[in-house]
């Protein structure tokens, strides 16, 4: 990796953080809610996820054991606002199978262990890909596993930090190697907030068709 890319990635955080402040972004009230949200957010907006989560809460089933006890079509009905609701209900049930049957519904136990092993366990669940697994690891499991999403990919490609067709694992390795410029104790918070800052820039400025570079916090890095 070029030294200039490392320095640019570190400066990018300083610029985003100075503009937006710490995002205090925690996608869910509990680790279990983070897991459910990470699965529901596939191919939909976070707003739709929030509506589905609200329905699960209102029905009193935002709990591993109670959710696991639901039939698939009942669960699908609860998560309907998140779109692709039958597929997502199936994915949630696959996730709940391992969580409830092997770990008594304890998310902390399910996510316990060396990051590489827990990540493999998550990736073995049908419907859980790298982005979903890393979101769960980083935000629900306190594992250092950088999340790469479409915003990351677009911003990195436009700045020449990585080619547009870069593989997920390569982008993740790039970030994990470059973003070690914080002491261990705050690295987790740094990586969480870094991802949150990229999401904010991606939504507010780095639009797919017409990026709004004028006024974007990352404009000095173009
Ligand atoms: S909007 Fe422009 S300056 Fe901002 S991240 Fe995208 S390409 Fe960079």
Short mmCIF file of N, CA, C and O and ligand atoms in Angstrom, two decimals, residues 155 158-159 201 205-206 211-213 216 218-219 222, ligand 1:
data_model
loop_
_atom_site.label_atom_id
_atom_site.label_comp_id
_atom_site.label_asym_id
_atom_site.label_seq_id
_atom_site.Cartn_x
_atom_site.Cartn_y
_atom_site.Cartn_z
N UNK A 155 -16.42 6.12 -2.44
CA UNK A 155 -15.53 7.21 -2.00
C UNK A 155 -14.08 6.84 -2.29
O UNK A 155 -13.30 7.65 -2.81
N UNK A 158 -13.37 7.05 -6.07
CA UNK A 158 -13.32 8.43 -6.60
C UNK A 158 -12.06 9.16 -6.18
O UNK A 158 -11.62 10.08 -6.86
N UNK A 159 -11.50 8.76 -5.05
CA UNK A 159 -10.26 9.42 -4.59
C UNK A 159 -9.01 8.67 -5.03
O UNK A 159 -7.90 9.10 -4.72
N UNK A 201 -20.89 10.86 4.72
CA UNK A 201 -20.39 11.52 3.50
C UNK A 201 -21.04 10.91 2.26
O UNK A 201 -21.43 11.62 1.33
N UNK A 205 -23.07 13.68 0.39
CA UNK A 205 -22.26 14.30 -0.67
C UNK A 205 -21.93 13.36 -1.83
O UNK A 205 -22.06 13.72 -2.99
N UNK A 206 -21.46 12.17 -1.50
CA UNK A 206 -20.89 11.31 -2.54
C UNK A 206 -21.99 10.46 -3.19
O UNK A 206 -21.97 9.23 -3.11
N UNK A 211 -21.77 13.54 -7.60
CA UNK A 211 -21.18 13.85 -6.30
C UNK A 211 -21.15 15.35 -6.04
O UNK A 211 -20.90 16.13 -6.95
N UNK A 212 -21.45 15.73 -4.80
CA UNK A 212 -21.45 17.15 -4.44
C UNK A 212 -20.11 17.48 -3.77
O UNK A 212 -20.04 17.63 -2.55
N UNK A 213 -19.08 17.53 -4.58
CA UNK A 213 -17.73 17.71 -4.01
C UNK A 213 -17.57 19.08 -3.36
O UNK A 213 -16.86 19.20 -2.36
N UNK A 216 -17.99 19.28 0.40
CA UNK A 216 -17.80 17.96 1.06
C UNK A 216 -16.55 18.02 1.94
O UNK A 216 -15.54 18.61 1.53
N UNK A 218 -14.37 15.94 2.37
CA UNK A 218 -13.22 15.28 1.74
C UNK A 218 -12.73 16.00 0.48
O UNK A 218 -11.81 15.51 -0.19
N UNK A 219 -13.29 17.14 0.17
CA UNK A 219 -12.88 17.89 -1.02
C UNK A 219 -11.37 18.19 -1.03
O UNK A 219 -10.73 18.07 -2.09
N UNK A 222 -9.17 15.61 -2.91
CA UNK A 222 -9.34 15.28 -4.34
C UNK A 222 -8.05 15.56 -5.10
O UNK A 222 -7.34 16.51 -4.77
S1 LIG B 1 -18.40 14.03 -2.91
FE1 LIG B 1 -16.47 14.44 -3.97
S2 LIG B 1 -15.09 15.14 -2.34
FE2 LIG B 1 -16.81 14.12 -1.34
S3 LIG B 1 -16.18 12.02 -1.06
FE3 LIG B 1 -17.25 12.09 -3.01
S4 LIG B 1 -15.69 12.42 -4.55
FE4 LIG B 1 -14.80 12.94 -2.56
#
